[in-house]
Each structure stands twice: as C-alpha cells, then as structure tokens.
PDB file of C-alpha atoms in Angstrom:
ATOM      1  CA  MET A   1      -4.551  -0.657  -8.945  1.00  0.00           C
ATOM      2  CA  SER A   2      -5.915  -3.647 -10.870  1.00  0.00           C
ATOM      3  CA  ASP A   3      -5.271  -7.364 -10.663  1.00  0.00           C
ATOM      4  CA  ALA A   4      -2.717  -8.744 -13.091  1.00  0.00           C
ATOM      5  CA  LEU A   5      -4.121 -12.223 -12.629  1.00  0.00           C
ATOM      6  CA  THR A   6      -6.665 -14.085 -10.553  1.00  0.00           C
ATOM      7  CA  PHE A   7      -7.090 -17.841 -10.559  1.00  0.00           C
ATOM      8  CA  THR A   8      -8.936 -20.711  -8.942  1.00  0.00           C
ATOM      9  CA  ILE A   9      -7.845 -24.291  -8.379  1.00  0.00           C
ATOM     10  CA  ASP A  10     -10.528 -26.886  -9.035  1.00  0.00           C
ATOM     11  CA  GLN A  11     -10.769 -29.975  -6.818  1.00  0.00           C
ATOM     12  CA  THR A  12     -12.589 -33.146  -7.877  1.00  0.00           C
ATOM     13  CA  THR A  13     -14.055 -35.976  -5.775  1.00  0.00           C
ATOM     14  CA  TYR A  14     -16.680 -38.562  -6.661  1.00  0.00           C
ATOM     15  CA  LEU A  15     -16.528 -40.881  -3.644  1.00  0.00           C
ATOM     16  CA  ASP A  16     -16.167 -39.617  -0.088  1.00  0.00           C
ATOM     17  CA  ALA A  17     -14.233 -41.428   2.619  1.00  0.00           C
ATOM     18  CA  GLN A  18     -17.226 -43.689   3.367  1.00  0.00           C
ATOM     19  CA  GLY A  19     -17.638 -44.624  -0.294  1.00  0.00           C
ATOM     20  CA  LYS A  20     -20.740 -42.470  -0.798  1.00  0.00           C
ATOM     21  CA  LEU A  21     -21.283 -40.887  -4.197  1.00  0.00           C
ATOM     22  CA  LEU A  22     -20.987 -37.087  -4.097  1.00  0.00           C
ATOM     23  CA  GLN A  23     -21.838 -36.427  -7.745  1.00  0.00           C
ATOM     24  CA  PRO A  24     -22.878 -38.498 -10.779  1.00  0.00           C
ATOM     25  CA  LEU A  25     -20.195 -40.824 -12.075  1.00  0.00           C
ATOM     26  CA  PRO A  26     -18.538 -40.057 -15.418  1.00  0.00           C
ATOM     27  CA  ALA A  27     -19.968 -42.169 -18.216  1.00  0.00           C
ATOM     28  CA  ALA A  28     -16.778 -44.210 -18.493  1.00  0.00           C
ATOM     29  CA  PHE A  29     -17.155 -45.384 -14.884  1.00  0.00           C
ATOM     30  CA  GLU A  30     -20.874 -46.137 -14.664  1.00  0.00           C
ATOM     31  CA  ASN A  31     -20.305 -49.850 -15.260  1.00  0.00           C
ATOM     32  CA  PRO A  32     -19.661 -51.650 -11.921  1.00  0.00           C
ATOM     33  CA  GLU A  33     -17.369 -54.103 -13.718  1.00  0.00           C
ATOM     34  CA  VAL A  34     -15.058 -51.240 -14.649  1.00  0.00           C
ATOM     35  CA  LEU A  35     -14.933 -50.097 -11.027  1.00  0.00           C
ATOM     36  CA  ALA A  36     -14.374 -53.641  -9.797  1.00  0.00           C
ATOM     37  CA  ASP A  37     -11.425 -53.914 -12.166  1.00  0.00           C
ATOM     38  CA  LEU A  38      -9.925 -50.751 -10.651  1.00  0.00           C
ATOM     39  CA  LEU A  39     -10.325 -52.261  -7.177  1.00  0.00           C
ATOM     40  CA  LYS A  40      -8.690 -55.483  -8.367  1.00  0.00           C
ATOM     41  CA  GLN A  41      -5.719 -53.549  -9.698  1.00  0.00           C
ATOM     42  CA  MET A  42      -5.301 -51.736  -6.377  1.00  0.00           C
ATOM     43  CA  LEU A  43      -5.450 -55.015  -4.463  1.00  0.00           C
ATOM     44  CA  MET A  44      -2.875 -56.495  -6.837  1.00  0.00           C
ATOM     45  CA  ALA A  45      -0.560 -53.534  -6.220  1.00  0.00           C
ATOM     46  CA  ARG A  46      -1.049 -53.923  -2.466  1.00  0.00           C
ATOM     47  CA  CYS A  47      -0.149 -57.623  -2.601  1.00  0.00           C
ATOM     48  CA  PHE A  48       2.969 -56.863  -4.636  1.00  0.00           C
ATOM     49  CA  ASP A  49       3.889 -54.131  -2.199  1.00  0.00           C
ATOM     50  CA  ALA A  50       3.567 -56.374   0.864  1.00  0.00           C
ATOM     51  CA  LYS A  51       5.714 -59.073  -0.726  1.00  0.00           C
ATOM     52  CA  ALA A  52       8.390 -56.564  -1.755  1.00  0.00           C
ATOM     53  CA  ILE A  53       8.688 -55.362   1.844  1.00  0.00           C
ATOM     54  CA  GLU A  54       8.920 -58.976   3.038  1.00  0.00           C
ATOM     55  CA  LEU A  55      11.687 -59.680   0.522  1.00  0.00           C
ATOM     56  CA  GLN A  56      13.585 -56.576   1.577  1.00  0.00           C
ATOM     57  CA  ARG A  57      13.376 -57.571   5.235  1.00  0.00           C
ATOM     58  CA  THR A  58      14.949 -60.918   4.395  1.00  0.00           C
ATOM     59  CA  GLY A  59      17.741 -59.393   2.319  1.00  0.00           C
ATOM     60  CA  ARG A  60      16.443 -60.350  -1.118  1.00  0.00           C
ATOM     61  CA  LEU A  61      15.593 -56.793  -2.278  1.00  0.00           C
ATOM     62  CA  GLY A  62      17.326 -53.486  -1.722  1.00  0.00           C
ATOM     63  CA  THR A  63      15.822 -50.429  -0.048  1.00  0.00           C
ATOM     64  CA  TYR A  64      12.189 -50.224  -1.132  1.00  0.00           C
ATOM     65  CA  ALA A  65       9.524 -47.498  -1.065  1.00  0.00           C
ATOM     66  CA  SER A  66       6.021 -48.734  -0.285  1.00  0.00           C
ATOM     67  CA  CYS A  67       3.003 -47.308  -2.115  1.00  0.00           C
ATOM     68  CA  LEU A  68       0.601 -48.357   0.657  1.00  0.00           C
ATOM     69  CA  GLY A  69      -2.271 -45.867   0.735  1.00  0.00           C
ATOM     70  CA  GLN A  70      -1.435 -44.378  -2.667  1.00  0.00           C
ATOM     71  CA  GLU A  71      -2.722 -47.170  -4.902  1.00  0.00           C
ATOM     72  CA  ALA A  72      -5.549 -45.053  -6.326  1.00  0.00           C
ATOM     73  CA  VAL A  73      -3.079 -42.552  -7.759  1.00  0.00           C
ATOM     74  CA  GLY A  74      -1.062 -45.160  -9.618  1.00  0.00           C
ATOM     75  CA  VAL A  75      -4.014 -47.232 -10.800  1.00  0.00           C
ATOM     76  CA  GLY A  76      -5.922 -44.100 -11.809  1.00  0.00           C
ATOM     77  CA  VAL A  77      -2.992 -42.810 -13.851  1.00  0.00           C
ATOM     78  CA  GLY A  78      -2.507 -46.200 -15.479  1.00  0.00           C
ATOM     79  CA  ARG A  79      -6.187 -46.328 -16.388  1.00  0.00           C
ATOM     80  CA  ALA A  80      -6.066 -42.824 -17.907  1.00  0.00           C
ATOM     81  CA  MET A  81      -3.084 -43.480 -20.170  1.00  0.00           C
ATOM     82  CA  GLN A  82      -3.143 -45.012 -23.630  1.00  0.00           C
ATOM     83  CA  PRO A  83      -0.649 -47.767 -24.546  1.00  0.00           C
ATOM     84  CA  GLU A  84       1.236 -45.381 -26.851  1.00  0.00           C
ATOM     85  CA  ASP A  85       1.742 -42.809 -24.090  1.00  0.00           C
ATOM     86  CA  LEU A  86       4.914 -42.865 -22.029  1.00  0.00           C
ATOM     87  CA  LEU A  87       5.242 -43.025 -18.241  1.00  0.00           C
ATOM     88  CA  LEU A  88       8.134 -41.494 -16.305  1.00  0.00           C
ATOM     89  CA  PRO A  89       7.688 -42.823 -12.758  1.00  0.00           C
ATOM     90  CA  SER A  90       9.332 -41.999  -9.469  1.00  0.00           C
ATOM     91  CA  PHE A  91      10.256 -44.602  -6.862  1.00  0.00           C
ATOM     92  CA  ARG A  92       6.750 -45.025  -5.367  1.00  0.00           C
ATOM     93  CA  ASP A  93       4.781 -45.508  -8.555  1.00  0.00           C
ATOM     94  CA  HIS A  94       4.774 -49.268  -9.051  1.00  0.00           C
ATOM     95  CA  ALA A  95       0.951 -49.314  -8.955  1.00  0.00           C
ATOM     96  CA  ALA A  96       1.016 -47.240 -12.145  1.00  0.00           C
ATOM     97  CA  GLN A  97       3.689 -49.467 -13.649  1.00  0.00           C
ATOM     98  CA  LEU A  98       1.692 -52.616 -12.915  1.00  0.00           C
ATOM     99  CA  ALA A  99      -1.399 -50.971 -14.402  1.00  0.00           C
ATOM    100  CA  ARG A 100       0.732 -50.296 -17.496  1.00  0.00           C
ATOM    101  CA  ASP A 101       1.484 -54.050 -17.730  1.00  0.00           C
ATOM    102  CA  VAL A 102       5.032 -53.915 -16.410  1.00  0.00           C
ATOM    103  CA  ARG A 103       5.620 -57.435 -15.076  1.00  0.00           C
ATOM    104  CA  MET A 104       6.035 -58.011 -11.348  1.00  0.00           C
ATOM    105  CA  ALA A 105       9.130 -60.124 -12.042  1.00  0.00           C
ATOM    106  CA  GLU A 106      10.711 -57.119 -13.776  1.00  0.00           C
ATOM    107  CA  LEU A 107      10.023 -54.863 -10.808  1.00  0.00           C
ATOM    108  CA  PHE A 108      11.368 -57.440  -8.366  1.00  0.00           C
ATOM    109  CA  ALA A 109      14.514 -57.723 -10.489  1.00  0.00           C
ATOM    110  CA  TYR A 110      14.978 -53.954 -10.515  1.00  0.00           C
ATOM    111  CA  TRP A 111      14.506 -53.555  -6.762  1.00  0.00           C
ATOM    112  CA  GLY A 112      16.843 -56.501  -6.280  1.00  0.00           C
ATOM    113  CA  GLY A 113      19.615 -54.561  -8.034  1.00  0.00           C
ATOM    114  CA  ASP A 114      19.314 -55.865 -11.592  1.00  0.00           C
ATOM    115  CA  GLU A 115      18.895 -53.055 -14.137  1.00  0.00           C
ATOM    116  CA  GLN A 116      17.596 -55.594 -16.653  1.00  0.00           C
ATOM    117  CA  GLY A 117      14.374 -55.248 -14.699  1.00  0.00           C
ATOM    118  CA  SER A 118      13.968 -51.869 -16.404  1.00  0.00           C
ATOM    119  CA  ASP A 119      13.974 -53.491 -19.852  1.00  0.00           C
ATOM    120  CA  PHE A 120      10.205 -53.837 -19.885  1.00  0.00           C
ATOM    121  CA  ALA A 121       8.607 -56.320 -22.244  1.00  0.00           C
ATOM    122  CA  VAL A 122       5.545 -54.062 -22.067  1.00  0.00           C
ATOM    123  CA  PRO A 123       5.501 -51.067 -22.305  1.00  0.00           C
ATOM    124  CA  ARG A 124       8.798 -50.880 -24.157  1.00  0.00           C
ATOM    125  CA  GLU A 125       9.368 -47.114 -24.032  1.00  0.00           C
ATOM    126  CA  ASP A 126       8.299 -46.313 -20.474  1.00  0.00           C
ATOM    127  CA  PHE A 127      11.207 -44.911 -18.485  1.00  0.00           C
ATOM    128  CA  PRO A 128      12.861 -46.733 -15.594  1.00  0.00           C
ATOM    129  CA  VAL A 129      12.199 -45.699 -12.008  1.00  0.00           C
ATOM    130  CA  SER A 130      13.740 -42.350 -11.093  1.00  0.00           C
ATOM    131  CA  ILE A 131      15.385 -42.546  -7.686  1.00  0.00           C
ATOM    132  CA  THR A 132      16.692 -38.976  -7.957  1.00  0.00           C
ATOM    133  CA  VAL A 133      13.885 -36.777  -6.607  1.00  0.00           C
ATOM    134  CA  GLY A 134      12.455 -34.740  -9.467  1.00  0.00           C
ATOM    135  CA  GLY A 135      15.354 -35.580 -11.773  1.00  0.00           C
ATOM    136  CA  HIS A 136      13.096 -37.196 -14.360  1.00  0.00           C
ATOM    137  CA  ALA A 137      10.890 -34.130 -14.907  1.00  0.00           C
ATOM    138  CA  PRO A 138      13.268 -32.528 -17.461  1.00  0.00           C
ATOM    139  CA  HIS A 139      13.387 -35.923 -19.202  1.00  0.00           C
ATOM    140  CA  ALA A 140       9.590 -35.788 -19.440  1.00  0.00           C
ATOM    141  CA  ALA A 141       9.791 -32.389 -21.107  1.00  0.00           C
ATOM    142  CA  GLY A 142      12.339 -33.794 -23.549  1.00  0.00           C
ATOM    143  CA  VAL A 143      10.154 -36.799 -24.354  1.00  0.00           C
ATOM    144  CA  ALA A 144       7.167 -34.509 -24.908  1.00  0.00           C
ATOM    145  CA  LEU A 145       9.241 -32.272 -27.170  1.00  0.00           C
ATOM    146  CA  ALA A 146      10.172 -35.315 -29.248  1.00  0.00           C
ATOM    147  CA  PHE A 147       6.492 -36.228 -29.556  1.00  0.00           C
ATOM    148  CA  LYS A 148       5.687 -32.699 -30.699  1.00  0.00           C
ATOM    149  CA  LEU A 149       8.516 -32.508 -33.234  1.00  0.00           C
ATOM    150  CA  ARG A 150       7.504 -35.867 -34.687  1.00  0.00           C
ATOM    151  CA  ALA A 151       3.827 -34.840 -34.746  1.00  0.00           C
ATOM    152  CA  GLU A 152       2.977 -37.974 -32.774  1.00  0.00           C
ATOM    153  CA  PRO A 153      -0.337 -37.897 -30.858  1.00  0.00           C
ATOM    154  CA  ARG A 154       1.311 -39.174 -27.681  1.00  0.00           C
ATOM    155  CA  VAL A 155       1.623 -37.802 -24.137  1.00  0.00           C
ATOM    156  CA  ALA A 156       4.392 -38.051 -21.538  1.00  0.00           C
ATOM    157  CA  VAL A 157       3.120 -38.549 -17.988  1.00  0.00           C
ATOM    158  CA  CYS A 158       5.555 -37.642 -15.219  1.00  0.00           C
ATOM    159  CA  MET A 159       4.794 -38.722 -11.644  1.00  0.00           C
ATOM    160  CA  PHE A 160       6.498 -37.407  -8.509  1.00  0.00           C
ATOM    161  CA  GLY A 161       5.820 -36.613  -4.859  1.00  0.00           C
ATOM    162  CA  ASP A 162       5.043 -33.387  -3.041  1.00  0.00           C
ATOM    163  CA  GLY A 163       8.644 -33.030  -1.893  1.00  0.00           C
ATOM    164  CA  ALA A 164       9.842 -33.009  -5.497  1.00  0.00           C
ATOM    165  CA  THR A 165       7.927 -29.789  -6.152  1.00  0.00           C
ATOM    166  CA  SER A 166      10.544 -27.985  -4.054  1.00  0.00           C
ATOM    167  CA  LYS A 167      13.270 -29.028  -6.499  1.00  0.00           C
ATOM    168  CA  GLY A 168      14.515 -26.837  -9.330  1.00  0.00           C
ATOM    169  CA  ASP A 169      14.235 -29.706 -11.812  1.00  0.00           C
ATOM    170  CA  ILE A 170      10.447 -29.575 -11.518  1.00  0.00           C
ATOM    171  CA  TYR A 171      10.222 -25.827 -12.118  1.00  0.00           C
ATOM    172  CA  GLU A 172      12.598 -25.999 -15.082  1.00  0.00           C
ATOM    173  CA  ALA A 173      10.613 -28.815 -16.670  1.00  0.00           C
ATOM    174  CA  MET A 174       7.282 -27.075 -16.145  1.00  0.00           C
ATOM    175  CA  ASN A 175       8.661 -23.806 -17.492  1.00  0.00           C
ATOM    176  CA  LEU A 176       9.843 -25.508 -20.695  1.00  0.00           C
ATOM    177  CA  ALA A 177       6.548 -27.376 -21.005  1.00  0.00           C
ATOM    178  CA  GLY A 178       4.588 -24.149 -20.710  1.00  0.00           C
ATOM    179  CA  VAL A 179       6.759 -22.104 -23.072  1.00  0.00           C
ATOM    180  CA  TRP A 180       6.796 -24.760 -25.771  1.00  0.00           C
ATOM    181  CA  GLY A 181       3.246 -26.040 -25.242  1.00  0.00           C
ATOM    182  CA  LEU A 182       4.426 -29.608 -24.764  1.00  0.00           C
ATOM    183  CA  PRO A 183       2.167 -32.692 -24.540  1.00  0.00           C
ATOM    184  CA  VAL A 184       3.076 -33.614 -20.976  1.00  0.00           C
ATOM    185  CA  VAL A 185       1.043 -34.151 -17.821  1.00  0.00           C
ATOM    186  CA  PHE A 186       2.695 -33.731 -14.429  1.00  0.00           C
ATOM    187  CA  VAL A 187       1.095 -35.758 -11.619  1.00  0.00           C
ATOM    188  CA  ILE A 188       1.915 -34.913  -7.999  1.00  0.00           C
ATOM    189  CA  SER A 189       1.288 -37.635  -5.428  1.00  0.00           C
ATOM    190  CA  ASN A 190       0.848 -35.318  -2.463  1.00  0.00           C
ATOM    191  CA  ASN A 191       1.097 -37.849   0.364  1.00  0.00           C
ATOM    192  CA  GLN A 192       1.677 -35.083   2.947  1.00  0.00           C
ATOM    193  CA  TRP A 193       5.244 -36.094   3.805  1.00  0.00           C
ATOM    194  CA  ALA A 194       8.618 -35.590   2.073  1.00  0.00           C
ATOM    195  CA  ILE A 195      10.430 -38.186   4.177  1.00  0.00           C
ATOM    196  CA  SER A 196      10.078 -36.484   7.601  1.00  0.00           C
ATOM    197  CA  THR A 197       9.134 -33.017   6.341  1.00  0.00           C
ATOM    198  CA  PRO A 198       5.377 -32.325   6.494  1.00  0.00           C
ATOM    199  CA  ARG A 199       3.592 -30.613   3.634  1.00  0.00           C
ATOM    200  CA  ALA A 200       3.097 -27.425   5.662  1.00  0.00           C
ATOM    201  CA  GLU A 201       6.855 -26.988   6.002  1.00  0.00           C
ATOM    202  CA  GLN A 202       7.624 -27.632   2.343  1.00  0.00           C
ATOM    203  CA  SER A 203       5.793 -24.766   0.700  1.00  0.00           C
ATOM    204  CA  ALA A 204       3.798 -21.710   1.712  1.00  0.00           C
ATOM    205  CA  ALA A 205       1.598 -22.149  -1.369  1.00  0.00           C
ATOM    206  CA  THR A 206      -2.009 -22.962  -0.510  1.00  0.00           C
ATOM    207  CA  THR A 207      -1.946 -25.751  -3.088  1.00  0.00           C
ATOM    208  CA  LEU A 208       0.841 -27.412  -5.024  1.00  0.00           C
ATOM    209  CA  ALA A 209      -1.370 -27.365  -8.114  1.00  0.00           C
ATOM    210  CA  GLN A 210      -1.090 -23.594  -8.335  1.00  0.00           C
ATOM    211  CA  LYS A 211       2.618 -23.881  -9.103  1.00  0.00           C
ATOM    212  CA  ALA A 212       1.583 -24.651 -12.677  1.00  0.00           C
ATOM    213  CA  ILE A 213       0.119 -21.143 -12.994  1.00  0.00           C
ATOM    214  CA  ALA A 214       3.585 -19.592 -12.894  1.00  0.00           C
ATOM    215  CA  ALA A 215       4.588 -21.861 -15.785  1.00  0.00           C
ATOM    216  CA  GLY A 216       1.638 -20.718 -17.863  1.00  0.00           C
ATOM    217  CA  PHE A 217      -0.719 -23.679 -17.737  1.00  0.00           C
ATOM    218  CA  GLN A 218      -3.545 -25.138 -15.666  1.00  0.00           C
ATOM    219  CA  GLY A 219      -3.144 -26.984 -12.397  1.00  0.00           C
ATOM    220  CA  GLU A 220      -5.891 -28.696 -10.441  1.00  0.00           C
ATOM    221  CA  GLN A 221      -6.416 -30.911  -7.415  1.00  0.00           C
ATOM    222  CA  VAL A 222      -8.076 -34.285  -7.183  1.00  0.00           C
ATOM    223  CA  ASP A 223      -8.887 -36.540  -4.241  1.00  0.00           C
ATOM    224  CA  GLY A 224      -6.024 -38.982  -4.588  1.00  0.00           C
ATOM    225  CA  ASN A 225      -7.859 -41.613  -2.520  1.00  0.00           C
ATOM    226  CA  ASP A 226     -10.687 -41.683  -5.062  1.00  0.00           C
ATOM    227  CA  VAL A 227      -9.502 -43.818  -7.983  1.00  0.00           C
ATOM    228  CA  ILE A 228     -12.445 -42.706 -10.114  1.00  0.00           C
ATOM    229  CA  ALA A 229     -11.561 -39.042  -9.673  1.00  0.00           C
ATOM    230  CA  VAL A 230      -7.879 -39.662 -10.413  1.00  0.00           C
ATOM    231  CA  ALA A 231      -8.616 -41.631 -13.578  1.00  0.00           C
ATOM    232  CA  GLN A 232     -11.166 -39.086 -14.808  1.00  0.00           C
ATOM    233  CA  VAL A 233      -9.163 -35.913 -14.154  1.00  0.00           C
ATOM    234  CA  VAL A 234      -5.822 -37.303 -15.333  1.00  0.00           C
ATOM    235  CA  GLY A 235      -7.619 -38.696 -18.378  1.00  0.00           C
ATOM    236  CA  GLU A 236      -8.987 -35.254 -19.189  1.00  0.00           C
ATOM    237  CA  ALA A 237      -5.531 -33.743 -18.743  1.00  0.00           C
ATOM    238  CA  ILE A 238      -4.003 -36.337 -21.089  1.00  0.00           C
ATOM    239  CA  ALA A 239      -6.709 -35.726 -23.693  1.00  0.00           C
ATOM    240  CA  HIS A 240      -6.034 -31.975 -23.431  1.00  0.00           C
ATOM    241  CA  ALA A 241      -2.311 -32.499 -24.009  1.00  0.00           C
ATOM    242  CA  ARG A 242      -2.864 -35.016 -26.821  1.00  0.00           C
ATOM    243  CA  SER A 243      -5.027 -32.496 -28.672  1.00  0.00           C
ATOM    244  CA  GLY A 244      -2.130 -30.060 -28.874  1.00  0.00           C
ATOM    245  CA  ASN A 245      -3.358 -27.768 -26.100  1.00  0.00           C
ATOM    246  CA  GLY A 246      -0.231 -28.014 -23.964  1.00  0.00           C
ATOM    247  CA  PRO A 247       0.617 -29.362 -20.515  1.00  0.00           C
ATOM    248  CA  ARG A 248      -1.434 -29.865 -17.377  1.00  0.00           C
ATOM    249  CA  LEU A 249      -0.609 -30.516 -13.736  1.00  0.00           C
ATOM    250  CA  VAL A 250      -2.733 -32.673 -11.417  1.00  0.00           C
ATOM    251  CA  GLU A 251      -2.131 -32.701  -7.665  1.00  0.00           C
ATOM    252  CA  CYS A 252      -3.480 -35.893  -6.074  1.00  0.00           C
ATOM    253  CA  LEU A 253      -4.208 -35.495  -2.358  1.00  0.00           C
ATOM    254  CA  THR A 254      -3.441 -38.773  -0.620  1.00  0.00           C
ATOM    255  CA  TYR A 255      -1.458 -40.129   2.334  1.00  0.00           C
ATOM    256  CA  ARG A 256       1.603 -42.342   2.752  1.00  0.00           C
ATOM    257  CA  LEU A 257       0.422 -45.010   5.192  1.00  0.00           C
ATOM    258  CA  GLY A 258       3.789 -46.723   5.483  1.00  0.00           C
ATOM    259  CA  ASP A 259       7.333 -45.579   6.146  1.00  0.00           C
ATOM    260  CA  HIS A 260       9.100 -43.437   3.565  1.00  0.00           C
ATOM    261  CA  THR A 261      11.225 -46.461   2.656  1.00  0.00           C
ATOM    262  CA  THR A 262      12.267 -49.671   4.361  1.00  0.00           C
ATOM    263  CA  VAL A 263      15.138 -47.789   6.055  1.00  0.00           C
ATOM    264  CA  ASP A 264      12.768 -45.230   7.597  1.00  0.00           C
ATOM    265  CA  ASP A 265      10.795 -45.257  10.840  1.00  0.00           C
ATOM    266  CA  ALA A 266       7.867 -42.893  10.383  1.00  0.00           C
ATOM    267  CA  SER A 267       6.833 -43.223  14.039  1.00  0.00           C
ATOM    268  CA  ARG A 268       9.694 -40.839  14.871  1.00  0.00           C
ATOM    269  CA  TYR A 269       7.965 -37.901  13.220  1.00  0.00           C
ATOM    270  CA  ARG A 270       4.227 -38.579  13.026  1.00  0.00           C
ATOM    271  CA  SER A 271       1.658 -39.781  15.540  1.00  0.00           C
ATOM    272  CA  GLU A 272      -0.366 -42.972  15.614  1.00  0.00           C
ATOM    273  CA  GLU A 273      -3.502 -40.837  15.730  1.00  0.00           C
ATOM    274  CA  GLU A 274      -2.635 -39.156  12.435  1.00  0.00           C
ATOM    275  CA  VAL A 275      -1.985 -42.455  10.688  1.00  0.00           C
ATOM    276  CA  SER A 276      -5.134 -44.010  12.161  1.00  0.00           C
ATOM    277  CA  ARG A 277      -7.219 -41.143  10.760  1.00  0.00           C
ATOM    278  CA  ALA A 278      -5.624 -41.622   7.354  1.00  0.00           C
ATOM    279  CA  TRP A 279      -6.532 -45.329   7.356  1.00  0.00           C
ATOM    280  CA  LEU A 280     -10.208 -44.291   7.480  1.00  0.00           C
ATOM    281  CA  GLU A 281      -9.807 -42.535   4.110  1.00  0.00           C
ATOM    282  CA  GLU A 282      -7.574 -45.014   2.273  1.00  0.00           C
ATOM    283  CA  PRO A 283      -8.526 -45.801  -1.346  1.00  0.00           C
ATOM    284  CA  VAL A 284      -9.212 -49.548  -1.247  1.00  0.00           C
ATOM    285  CA  ARG A 285     -11.705 -49.217   1.593  1.00  0.00           C
ATOM    286  CA  ARG A 286     -13.452 -46.369  -0.214  1.00  0.00           C
ATOM    287  CA  ILE A 287     -14.254 -48.061  -3.527  1.00  0.00           C
ATOM    288  CA  ARG A 288     -14.850 -51.408  -1.792  1.00  0.00           C
ATOM    289  CA  SER A 289     -17.581 -49.766   0.295  1.00  0.00           C
ATOM    290  CA  PHE A 290     -19.197 -48.241  -2.777  1.00  0.00           C
ATOM    291  CA  LEU A 291     -19.225 -51.515  -4.710  1.00  0.00           C
ATOM    292  CA  THR A 292     -20.404 -53.554  -1.728  1.00  0.00           C
ATOM    293  CA  VAL A 293     -23.417 -51.314  -1.145  1.00  0.00           C
ATOM    294  CA  GLY A 294     -24.264 -51.709  -4.826  1.00  0.00           C
ATOM    295  CA  ASP A 295     -24.014 -55.523  -4.562  1.00  0.00           C
ATOM    296  CA  SER A 296     -21.121 -55.519  -7.049  1.00  0.00           C
ATOM    297  CA  TRP A 297     -18.525 -56.825  -4.584  1.00  0.00           C
ATOM    298  CA  ASP A 298     -18.447 -59.050  -1.510  1.00  0.00           C
ATOM    299  CA  GLN A 299     -15.932 -60.557   0.895  1.00  0.00           C
ATOM    300  CA  GLN A 300     -15.824 -63.902  -0.885  1.00  0.00           C
ATOM    301  CA  THR A 301     -15.028 -62.211  -4.196  1.00  0.00           C
ATOM    302  CA  GLU A 302     -12.262 -60.217  -2.544  1.00  0.00           C
ATOM    303  CA  ASP A 303     -10.793 -63.232  -0.742  1.00  0.00           C
ATOM    304  CA  GLU A 304     -10.677 -65.194  -3.993  1.00  0.00           C
ATOM    305  CA  TRP A 305      -9.062 -62.302  -5.851  1.00  0.00           C
ATOM    306  CA  VAL A 306      -6.468 -61.674  -3.149  1.00  0.00           C
ATOM    307  CA  GLN A 307      -5.583 -65.371  -3.201  1.00  0.00           C
ATOM    308  CA  ARG A 308      -5.069 -65.134  -6.951  1.00  0.00           C
ATOM    309  CA  CYS A 309      -2.943 -62.008  -6.511  1.00  0.00           C
ATOM    310  CA  GLN A 310      -0.759 -63.722  -3.945  1.00  0.00           C
ATOM    311  CA  GLU A 311      -0.267 -66.685  -6.258  1.00  0.00           C
ATOM    312  CA  GLN A 312       0.829 -64.379  -9.086  1.00  0.00           C
ATOM    313  CA  VAL A 313       3.211 -62.540  -6.758  1.00  0.00           C
ATOM    314  CA  GLU A 314       4.783 -65.816  -5.612  1.00  0.00           C
ATOM    315  CA  GLU A 315       5.155 -66.940  -9.193  1.00  0.00           C
ATOM    316  CA  ALA A 316       6.918 -63.671 -10.015  1.00  0.00           C
ATOM    317  CA  VAL A 317       9.261 -64.113  -7.028  1.00  0.00           C
TER     318      VAL A 317
END
C-alpha cells in the first residue's frame, strides 16, 4: 500500500501574544510607520464598532455583529488587496471594508436598514455584506470567473467565518475555483465560535485550511491576531491568484471577544476565563506592544488618534 497524497498545512506568525518578534519582518513591514498605520486602522475599526453597538442599543441600528477581537483579519486583508480587486464580505468584516475606503456613513446606513448604504462611493464594485452564511462564496467564484474570461489581472477575495465552512455553498465555490483555476482567495476568520457552536464541534478536521486540499489547491493557517502575518500571507495568496496560478485559502486563527450579534448573550455558552485568556492575545494589544518597545508608539499618540477616530465616527453618525 502506498500513500495517494500527503500534505502539510503551514502556519505563519511574526508577533507573539506579547508583541515579541518571532522571525524577521517581511520587507514591506520593516518601516514602523507602516505598522503604526495598521494599528491606527484597527483602532478606527474598534471605535466604529463600539459606536455601532451603542446605536443598536438605542434603537438606531438593526441587529449588528461586532468585529471586536478580529480587527487584524479585516485590516490585514484590506492592506493586502489592490484597489482593482473585489471584496465579498460577510457580516463581521467591516474592518476590511473600512480599510477598503468604504465610508462609515455608508455602513451605518446599511446597518440601519437602508440598502443605499451598499452603494459604495469607493470601492464601487465591492459586494454588499452577505448576511446569509456562506451564500456569497459562489458569487466570489462567479466574479473570479468573469475576471478570468476578461483576462483582467484582478482577484476576488471572499471572507467568511469558521461556521460557514460547514455549508455546502463553500464547498461548491471552492470546487469550482479549483477546477477552473480561478483568481479567488478564500479567507476564513476562525474565531472559534459559530454562534454557540465551538470549533471542535463543527468539524473533525484538524485544520479548516486543509479543506482546500480536497478542492485541489493550497490552504494555510495564519495567526489572525497578528496583522502583519495576515497582511503578508493574504498578500502572497492574492499575488499567486493574480498571476494566473489559481485559488488559495487562508485560515486566520482569532477569537470573537464579543457576542455573536447584539441579540446574543455569549455568557450562556462560554466562560469568563476563556474570554479573559483571549483578551491577552487580542490584536491591538499585540502590535501596540511591539511598536511601544521600539519607541514608535506611546499612550499620548494613541489617545490623540482615538480622539480623532471618535470625532470621525460622530461625524458619520
């Protein structure tokens, strides 16, 4: 008997939970100003997120899904994409949308029930939020097919959560992408919980990244709390797809610090101890620690930036 196939799943991290460098930074991220900009984008997303929850609690927005704790995934994806690429987001990916220059006022309008909020001034062709779990993955395959047929050097980036990988839509989309060699990158925000279902009860697969193997292309893991790692690995995957080499899948390991949505109470199914441990690894703290040790960030700088973020959020409201 011989093996029909053996495979490994790579996992990438640059900064550990304490913000210590584990390996040399990629050339594109050696400049502290670039890293500070990533931190600023995450803080902006966090300010938007907090205000959206406040507005929902006072009846001014509909049910809302917080991205607290997952900012590095969205900001990293936004950093990796080119303006001509196309994002297909799920309902927890507003950090990526903001990084793509979607306006906060547009997102507030959408979550307030006005579909005109999906008519983005920039970027014009990015898809609206997909509330249906995994339902936008086949759309991503269709977009990528259009790019290929038109011979356009563009990439579709489809973001979804770990729970979505249990849906048939995801498998169908990945199968098409693999068969046709489509320029699409699938990004899994593995935040460990599909509403109240823990990751261990969703799939017996050791990793979610390995699900790409069955579709005929590469899957890999990245520390989803390390914005540098997310931006670098997703960027490499996008470059691979843009060059005509077919799809990639990136599983970002992170944690949902808040409730599933504003109608959920996560304390019913997970312990305070678990959430407290996750707070020690959250992405803002991680890159802040790294930049502070390198004298590229301080509390005054952060306070001033957060104040500016809050002003922009209020203006958008």
